[in-house]
Every structure is written in structure tokens, then in C-alpha cells.
mmCIF file of C-alpha atoms and ligand atoms in Angstrom:
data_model
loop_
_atom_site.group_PDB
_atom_site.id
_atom_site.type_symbol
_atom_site.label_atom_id
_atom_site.label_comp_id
_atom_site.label_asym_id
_atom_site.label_seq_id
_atom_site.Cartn_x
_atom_site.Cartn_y
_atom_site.Cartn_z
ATOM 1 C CA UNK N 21 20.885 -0.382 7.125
ATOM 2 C CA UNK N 22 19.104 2.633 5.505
ATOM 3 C CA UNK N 23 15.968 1.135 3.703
ATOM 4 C CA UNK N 24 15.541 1.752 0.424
ATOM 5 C CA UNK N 25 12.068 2.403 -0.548
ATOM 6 C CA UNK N 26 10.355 3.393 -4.125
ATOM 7 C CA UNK N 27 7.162 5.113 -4.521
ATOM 8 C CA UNK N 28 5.327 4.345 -7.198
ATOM 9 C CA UNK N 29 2.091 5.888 -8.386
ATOM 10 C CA UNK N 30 -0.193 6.114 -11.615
ATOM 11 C CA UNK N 31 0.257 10.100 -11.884
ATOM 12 C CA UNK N 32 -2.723 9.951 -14.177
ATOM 13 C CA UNK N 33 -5.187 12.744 -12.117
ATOM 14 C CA UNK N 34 -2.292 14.973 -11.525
ATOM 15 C CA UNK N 35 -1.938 14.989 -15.381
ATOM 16 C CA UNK N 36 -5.529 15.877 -15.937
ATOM 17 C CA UNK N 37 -6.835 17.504 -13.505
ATOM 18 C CA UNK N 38 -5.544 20.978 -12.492
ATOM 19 C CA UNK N 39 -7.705 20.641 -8.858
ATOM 20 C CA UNK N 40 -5.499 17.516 -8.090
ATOM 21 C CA UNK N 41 -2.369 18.514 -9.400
ATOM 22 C CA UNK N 42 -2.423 22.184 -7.447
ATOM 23 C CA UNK N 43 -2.825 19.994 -4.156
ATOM 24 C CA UNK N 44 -0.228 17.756 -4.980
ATOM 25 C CA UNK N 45 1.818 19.629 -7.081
ATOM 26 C CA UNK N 46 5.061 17.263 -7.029
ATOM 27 C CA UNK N 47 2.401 14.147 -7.713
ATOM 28 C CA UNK N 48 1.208 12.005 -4.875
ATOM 29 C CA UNK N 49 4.424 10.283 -5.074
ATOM 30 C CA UNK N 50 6.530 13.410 -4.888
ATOM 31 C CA UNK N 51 4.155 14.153 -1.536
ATOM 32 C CA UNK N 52 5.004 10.808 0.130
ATOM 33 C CA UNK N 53 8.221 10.683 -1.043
ATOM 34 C CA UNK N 54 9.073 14.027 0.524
ATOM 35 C CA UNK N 55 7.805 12.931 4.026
ATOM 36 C CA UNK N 56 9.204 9.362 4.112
ATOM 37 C CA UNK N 57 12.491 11.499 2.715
ATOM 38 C CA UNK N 58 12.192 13.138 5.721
ATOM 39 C CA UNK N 59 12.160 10.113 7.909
ATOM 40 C CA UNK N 60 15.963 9.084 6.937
ATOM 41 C CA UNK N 61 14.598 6.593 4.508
ATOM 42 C CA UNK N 62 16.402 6.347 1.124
ATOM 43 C CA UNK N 63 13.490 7.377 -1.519
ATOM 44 C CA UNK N 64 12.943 7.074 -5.609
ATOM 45 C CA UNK N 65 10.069 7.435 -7.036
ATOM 46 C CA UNK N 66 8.566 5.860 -10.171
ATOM 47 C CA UNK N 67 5.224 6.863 -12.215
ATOM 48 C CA UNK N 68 2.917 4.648 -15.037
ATOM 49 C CA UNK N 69 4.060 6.801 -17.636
ATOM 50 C CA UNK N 70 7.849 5.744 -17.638
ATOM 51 C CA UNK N 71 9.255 2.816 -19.485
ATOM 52 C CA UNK N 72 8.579 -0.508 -17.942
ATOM 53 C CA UNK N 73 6.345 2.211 -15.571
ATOM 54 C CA UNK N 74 9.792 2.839 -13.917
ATOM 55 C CA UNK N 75 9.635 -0.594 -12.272
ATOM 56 C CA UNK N 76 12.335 -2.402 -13.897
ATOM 57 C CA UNK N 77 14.655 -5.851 -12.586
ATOM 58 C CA UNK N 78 17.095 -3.168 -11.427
ATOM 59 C CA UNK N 79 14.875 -0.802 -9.721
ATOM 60 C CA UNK N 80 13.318 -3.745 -8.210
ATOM 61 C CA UNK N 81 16.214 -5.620 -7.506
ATOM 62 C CA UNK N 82 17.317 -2.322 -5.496
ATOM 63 C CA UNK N 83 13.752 -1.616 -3.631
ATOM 64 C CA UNK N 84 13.382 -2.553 -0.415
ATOM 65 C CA UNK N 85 9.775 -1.465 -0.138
ATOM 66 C CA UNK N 86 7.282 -0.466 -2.963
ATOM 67 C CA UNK N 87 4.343 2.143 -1.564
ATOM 68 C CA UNK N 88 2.265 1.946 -4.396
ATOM 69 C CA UNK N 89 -0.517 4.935 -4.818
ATOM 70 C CA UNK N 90 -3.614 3.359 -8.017
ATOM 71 C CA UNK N 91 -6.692 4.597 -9.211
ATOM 72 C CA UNK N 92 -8.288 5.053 -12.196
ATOM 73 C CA UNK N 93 -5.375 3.141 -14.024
ATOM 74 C CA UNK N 94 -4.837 -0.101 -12.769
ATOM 75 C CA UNK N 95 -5.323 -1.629 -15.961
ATOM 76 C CA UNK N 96 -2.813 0.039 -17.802
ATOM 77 C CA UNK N 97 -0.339 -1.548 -15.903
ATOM 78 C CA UNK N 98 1.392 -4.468 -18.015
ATOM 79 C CA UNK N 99 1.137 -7.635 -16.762
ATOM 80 C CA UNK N 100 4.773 -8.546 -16.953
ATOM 81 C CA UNK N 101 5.611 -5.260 -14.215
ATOM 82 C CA UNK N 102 2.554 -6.462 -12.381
ATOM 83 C CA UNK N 103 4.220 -10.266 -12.373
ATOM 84 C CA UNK N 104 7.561 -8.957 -11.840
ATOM 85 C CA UNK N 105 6.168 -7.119 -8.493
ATOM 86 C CA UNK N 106 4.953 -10.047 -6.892
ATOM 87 C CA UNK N 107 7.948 -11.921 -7.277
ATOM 88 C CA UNK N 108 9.806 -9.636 -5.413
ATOM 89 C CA UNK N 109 7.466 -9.743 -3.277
ATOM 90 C CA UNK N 110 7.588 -13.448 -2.550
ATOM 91 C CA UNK N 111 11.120 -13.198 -2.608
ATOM 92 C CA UNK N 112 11.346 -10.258 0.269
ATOM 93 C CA UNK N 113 10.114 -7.167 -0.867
ATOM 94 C CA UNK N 114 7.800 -5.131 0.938
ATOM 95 C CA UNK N 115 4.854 -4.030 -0.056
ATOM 96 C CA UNK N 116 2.327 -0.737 0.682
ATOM 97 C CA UNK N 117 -0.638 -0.307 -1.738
ATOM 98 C CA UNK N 118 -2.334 2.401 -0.788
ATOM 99 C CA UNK N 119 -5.875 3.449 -1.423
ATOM 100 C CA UNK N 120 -7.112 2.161 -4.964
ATOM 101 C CA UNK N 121 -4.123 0.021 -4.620
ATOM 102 C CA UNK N 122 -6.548 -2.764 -3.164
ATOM 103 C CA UNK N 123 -7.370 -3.185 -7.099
ATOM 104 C CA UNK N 124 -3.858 -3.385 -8.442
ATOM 105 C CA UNK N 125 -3.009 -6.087 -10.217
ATOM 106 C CA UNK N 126 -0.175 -7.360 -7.995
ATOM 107 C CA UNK N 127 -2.168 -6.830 -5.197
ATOM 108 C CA UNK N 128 -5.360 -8.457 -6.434
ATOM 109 C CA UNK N 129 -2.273 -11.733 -7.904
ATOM 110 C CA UNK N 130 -0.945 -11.607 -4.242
ATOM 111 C CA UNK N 131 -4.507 -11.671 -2.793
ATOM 112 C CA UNK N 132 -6.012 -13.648 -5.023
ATOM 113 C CA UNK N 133 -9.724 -12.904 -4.208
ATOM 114 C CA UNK N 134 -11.708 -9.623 -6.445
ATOM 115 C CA UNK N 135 -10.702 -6.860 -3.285
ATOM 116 C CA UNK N 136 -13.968 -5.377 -4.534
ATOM 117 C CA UNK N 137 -15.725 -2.706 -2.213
ATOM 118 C CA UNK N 138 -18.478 -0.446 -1.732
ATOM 119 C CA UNK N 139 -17.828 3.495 -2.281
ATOM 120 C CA UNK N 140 -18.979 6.263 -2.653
ATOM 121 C CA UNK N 141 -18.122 10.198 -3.315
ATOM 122 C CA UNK N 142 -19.225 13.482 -1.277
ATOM 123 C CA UNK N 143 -16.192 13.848 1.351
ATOM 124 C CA UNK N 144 -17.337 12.555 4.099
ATOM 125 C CA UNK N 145 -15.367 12.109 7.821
ATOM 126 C CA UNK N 146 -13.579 8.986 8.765
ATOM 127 C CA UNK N 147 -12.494 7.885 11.785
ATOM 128 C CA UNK N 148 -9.621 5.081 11.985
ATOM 129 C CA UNK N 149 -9.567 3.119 14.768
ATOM 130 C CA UNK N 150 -6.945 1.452 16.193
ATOM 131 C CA UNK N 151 -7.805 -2.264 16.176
ATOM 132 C CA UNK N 152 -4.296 -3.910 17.094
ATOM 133 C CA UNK N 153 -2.460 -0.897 19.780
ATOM 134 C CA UNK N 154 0.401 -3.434 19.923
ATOM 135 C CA UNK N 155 1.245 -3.602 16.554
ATOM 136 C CA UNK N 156 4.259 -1.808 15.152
ATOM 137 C CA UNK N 157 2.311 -0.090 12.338
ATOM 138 C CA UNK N 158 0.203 1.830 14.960
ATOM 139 C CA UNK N 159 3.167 2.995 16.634
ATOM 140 C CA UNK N 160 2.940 7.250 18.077
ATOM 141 C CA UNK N 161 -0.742 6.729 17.217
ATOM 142 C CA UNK N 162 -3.584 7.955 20.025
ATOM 143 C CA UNK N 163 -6.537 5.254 20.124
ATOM 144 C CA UNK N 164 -8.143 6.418 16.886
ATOM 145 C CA UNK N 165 -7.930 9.311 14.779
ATOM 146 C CA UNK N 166 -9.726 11.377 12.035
ATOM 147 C CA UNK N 167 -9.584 12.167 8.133
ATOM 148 C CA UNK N 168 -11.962 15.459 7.851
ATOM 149 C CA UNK N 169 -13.142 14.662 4.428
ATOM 150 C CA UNK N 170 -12.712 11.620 1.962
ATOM 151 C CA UNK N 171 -14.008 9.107 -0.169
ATOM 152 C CA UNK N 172 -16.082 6.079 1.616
ATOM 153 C CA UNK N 173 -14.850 2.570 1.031
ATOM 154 C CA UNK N 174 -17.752 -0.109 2.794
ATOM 155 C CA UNK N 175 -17.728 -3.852 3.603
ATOM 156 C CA UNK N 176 -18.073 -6.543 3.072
ATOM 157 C CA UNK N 177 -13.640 -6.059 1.263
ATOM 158 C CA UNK N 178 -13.289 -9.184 -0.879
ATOM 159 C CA UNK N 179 -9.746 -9.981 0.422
ATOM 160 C CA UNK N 180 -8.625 -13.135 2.355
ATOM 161 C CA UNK N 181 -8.508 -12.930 6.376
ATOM 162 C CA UNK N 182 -5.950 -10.763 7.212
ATOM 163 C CA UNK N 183 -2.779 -11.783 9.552
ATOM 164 C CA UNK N 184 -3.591 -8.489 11.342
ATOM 165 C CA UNK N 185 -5.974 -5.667 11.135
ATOM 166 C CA UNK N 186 -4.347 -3.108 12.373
ATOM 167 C CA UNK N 187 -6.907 -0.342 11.310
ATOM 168 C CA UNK N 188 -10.949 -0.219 10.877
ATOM 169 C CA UNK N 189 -12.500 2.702 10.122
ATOM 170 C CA UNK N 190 -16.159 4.315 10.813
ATOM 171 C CA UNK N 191 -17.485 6.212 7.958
ATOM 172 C CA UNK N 192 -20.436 9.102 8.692
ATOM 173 C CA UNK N 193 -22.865 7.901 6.196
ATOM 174 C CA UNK N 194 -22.616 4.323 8.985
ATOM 175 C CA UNK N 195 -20.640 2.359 6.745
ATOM 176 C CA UNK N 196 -17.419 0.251 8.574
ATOM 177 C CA UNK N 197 -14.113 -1.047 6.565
ATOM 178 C CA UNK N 198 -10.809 -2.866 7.386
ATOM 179 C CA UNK N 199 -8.641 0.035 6.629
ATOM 180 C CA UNK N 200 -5.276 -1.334 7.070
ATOM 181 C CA UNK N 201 -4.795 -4.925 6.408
ATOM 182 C CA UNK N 202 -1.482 -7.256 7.224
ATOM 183 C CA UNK N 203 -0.256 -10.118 4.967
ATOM 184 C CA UNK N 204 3.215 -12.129 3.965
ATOM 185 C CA UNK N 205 3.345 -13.788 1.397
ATOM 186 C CA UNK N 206 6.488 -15.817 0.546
ATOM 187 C CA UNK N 207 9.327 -13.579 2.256
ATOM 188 C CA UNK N 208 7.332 -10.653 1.973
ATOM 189 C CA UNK N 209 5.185 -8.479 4.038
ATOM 190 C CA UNK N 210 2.294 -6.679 2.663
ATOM 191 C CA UNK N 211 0.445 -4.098 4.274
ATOM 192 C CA UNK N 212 -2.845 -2.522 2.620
ATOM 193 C CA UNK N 213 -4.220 0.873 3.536
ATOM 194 C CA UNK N 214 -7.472 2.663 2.547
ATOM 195 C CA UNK N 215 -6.738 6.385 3.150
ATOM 196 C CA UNK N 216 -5.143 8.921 -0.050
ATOM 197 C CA UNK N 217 -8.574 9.757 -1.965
ATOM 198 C CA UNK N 218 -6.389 12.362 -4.507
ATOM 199 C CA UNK N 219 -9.228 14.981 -3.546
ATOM 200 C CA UNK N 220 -8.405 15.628 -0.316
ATOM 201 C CA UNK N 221 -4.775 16.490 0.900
ATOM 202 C CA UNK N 222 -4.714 13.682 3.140
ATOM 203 C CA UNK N 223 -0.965 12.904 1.848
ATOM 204 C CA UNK N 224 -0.025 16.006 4.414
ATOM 205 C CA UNK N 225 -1.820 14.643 7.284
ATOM 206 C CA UNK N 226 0.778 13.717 10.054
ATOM 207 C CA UNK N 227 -1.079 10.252 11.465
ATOM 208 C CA UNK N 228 -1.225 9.184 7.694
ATOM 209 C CA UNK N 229 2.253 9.850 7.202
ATOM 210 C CA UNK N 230 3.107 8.152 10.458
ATOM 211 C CA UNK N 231 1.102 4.861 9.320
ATOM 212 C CA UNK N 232 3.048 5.070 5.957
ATOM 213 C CA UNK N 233 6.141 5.724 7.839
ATOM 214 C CA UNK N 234 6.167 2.795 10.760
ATOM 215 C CA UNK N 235 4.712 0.072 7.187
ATOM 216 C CA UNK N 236 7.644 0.746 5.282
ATOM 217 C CA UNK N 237 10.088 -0.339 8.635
ATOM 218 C CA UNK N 238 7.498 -2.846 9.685
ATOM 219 C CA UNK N 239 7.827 -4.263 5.794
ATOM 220 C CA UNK N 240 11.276 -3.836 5.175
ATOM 221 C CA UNK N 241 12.994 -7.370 4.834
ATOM 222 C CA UNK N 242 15.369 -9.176 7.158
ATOM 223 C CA UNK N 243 17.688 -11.492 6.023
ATOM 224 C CA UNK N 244 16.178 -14.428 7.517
ATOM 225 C CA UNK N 245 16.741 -17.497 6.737
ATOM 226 C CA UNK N 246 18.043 -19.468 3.290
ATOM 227 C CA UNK N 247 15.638 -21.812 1.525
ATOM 228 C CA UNK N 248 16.019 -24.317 -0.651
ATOM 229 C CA UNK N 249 12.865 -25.092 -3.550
ATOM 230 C CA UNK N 250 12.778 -28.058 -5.769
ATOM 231 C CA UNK N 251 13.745 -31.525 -5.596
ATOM 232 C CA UNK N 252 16.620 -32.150 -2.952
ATOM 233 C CA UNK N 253 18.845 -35.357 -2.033
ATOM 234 C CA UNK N 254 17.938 -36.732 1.659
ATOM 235 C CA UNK N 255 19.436 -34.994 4.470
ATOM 236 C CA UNK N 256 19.744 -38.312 6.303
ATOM 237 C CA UNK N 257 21.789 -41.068 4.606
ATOM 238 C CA UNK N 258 19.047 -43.670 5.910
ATOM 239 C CA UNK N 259 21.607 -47.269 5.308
ATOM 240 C CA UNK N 260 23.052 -47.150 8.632
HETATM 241 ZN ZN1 ZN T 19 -10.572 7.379 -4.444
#
């Protein structure tokens, strides 16, 4: 079955910044959208600025894996969508934040630790490295690879021991971070990656669009199995 992803993303430097919205001049969202497009998957995309920041039950209950681009903006986003998210999420839905992401509010709700960082500005050269070769996320990847120029993100990352950690990355200024992170939680698979600092085009770069590519099949839901919450009559009759 085709999966059905939506890209959502704040769409707030595109708006005000003419550097930012020349490089991505379809949003961030339209960028990633185009390439996962491109990969057979079936793609909508969805911005801060809509109503219910184009995240409503429907679109929801019709996503089978949110990529989720945040920035400057997390706090604008209304705590009933941010709610709403991680239910689905709990109940199956996938899950992608990417970048800034780390301090969305469903992310931070599913996490539940600050995510807080170290950073800093100047565009300096990362290299990912490939922690976990085996994993499905690092499929068609060589052993490492490089993003020219970006923003640095340092440990210690206040989130909860990941499942897997897929990516760390090497920073020039000597700083290290767990770029891509794995979780579930409830039915759903959550995958957290660093890279898409909006001044650099790293939304073009083909081993970031790979990674993007193989977490929205590795996060897509299966049907698995049914469950049953809440109080329940015994299986076993227990009077024979
Ligand atoms: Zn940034």
C-alpha cells in the first residue's frame, strides 16, 4: 500500500526572509515534499499558518507519516494540534521531526525530557556517521557522509535513551551529537533527525533525502496486532 505521508512545516523564515525563501522557494515543505513525491510516496503538505495549522482529525486520520520541519515557532503551535499529534502517534502514526523539531511540542510530550542542546551559528561542516549500518534508515548510505555547511547542534541532547542511534555526527568546531534518534511510542515509530538548518540548501542534498526517504517506510505503520485498554472480564472462566 502506497504510504501516505504529510509534511508539515512552520513556513515562518520563508515568509520573512527573502535569503531563505529564494533557496527554498516552494517552502521547506514544498522541497521535501517534491523529493519524497518523487519516491512513489503519496504527499500533502500542511504549514502553521492554516487553520488548525492544516493538521486536522481528517488530515490526521488520513496521514500515515508526519515529517515535521520547526524552528523559530514552536510555540505558536496550539496545544490541542500538538495533543492531537501524539495521539496519532500512540495510536500508529509515524513520526519525522526534523531539525528544530527536537523542540516541538509533540515531540518534547512524546519525549518527555527538555530535548535542549548546545548550538551555535557560522556554517560549519558536519560529518554523519553511520552508527547502526544494519538499520533500515541507513539504507544506500556509504559509512558516513558530509553536510558542507550548517548550524552546530552539541551534547549532552536532553532526550531519553534512544531504541537506536542510527546517526552521530562530528561537528568542526569538536563538538559530537546523536543526529538521528529511534523511538516507539504506543504503535508508533518516531525517528528524530538533526540536519535542515533553513540556511543552507541541505533539503537538496541526496543522502539527506535518502535518510528522509528510508524514515518515512521504516515509520510507516503495520497493522499489527488489536489491543484491548481498560477494564476486561477474565479470559479464563477459573470455576472448573
Ligand atoms: Zn537551525
Amino acid at each position: 500500500m502506497t504510504v501516505r505521508v504529510t509534511v508539515w512545516n512552520e513556513n515562518v523564515h520563508e515568509l520573512n526572509e527573502p535569503e531563505v525563501a529564494e533557496r527554498y522557494p516552494d517552502g521547506i515543505h514544498g522541497a521535501i515534499a517534491e523529493s519524497l513525491d518523487a519516491d512513489g510516496f503519496e504527499v500533502r503538505t500542511a504549514t502553521l499558518q492554516e487553520p488548525e495549522h492544516g493538521l486536522t482529525e481528517a488530515v490526521l486520520a488520513e496521514t500515515d507519516v508526519l515529517v515535521w520541519w520547526s524552528h523559530c515557532a514552536n510555540d505558536e503551535v496550539a496545544d490541542d494540534v500538538a495533543e492531537r499529534v501524539v495521539d496519532r502517534v500512540n495510536d500508529g502514526m509515524g513520526f519525522v521531526p526534523l531539525h528544530s523539531g527536537k523542540n516541538s511540542k509533540p515531540f518534547k510530550r512524546l519525549m518527555g525530557t527538555t530535548c535542549r542542546i548546545k548550538y551555535r551559528h557560522g556554517g560549519e561542516t558536519e560529518r554523519l556517521w553511520v552508527a547502526d549500518p544494519g538499520h533500515p534508515i541507513a539504507d544506500g548510505l556509504d559509512d558516513h557522509f558530509e553536510i558542507p555547511s550548517t548550524e552546530m547542534y552539541g551534547e549532552p541532547f536532553d532526550i531519553p535513551e534512544p531504541d537506536r542511534t542510527v546517526f552521530i555526527s562530528w561537528f568542526e568546531g569538536g563538538e559530537v551529537f546523536r543526529s538521528g534518534v529511534c523511538y516507539r511510542r504506543g504503535r508508533g515509530r518516531i525517528f528524530a533527525f538533526r540536519p535542515g538548518h533553513e540556511e543552507y540548501p541541505i533539503f537538496y542534498q541526496d543522502e539527506v533525502q535518502q535518510v528522509i526517504e528510508n524514515a518515512v517506510e521504516w515509520a510507516a505503520p503495520n497493522e499489527g496486532a488489536s489491543a484491548t485498554w481498560g477494564e476486561v472480564d477474565p479470559v479464563e472462566s477459573g470455576d472448573e
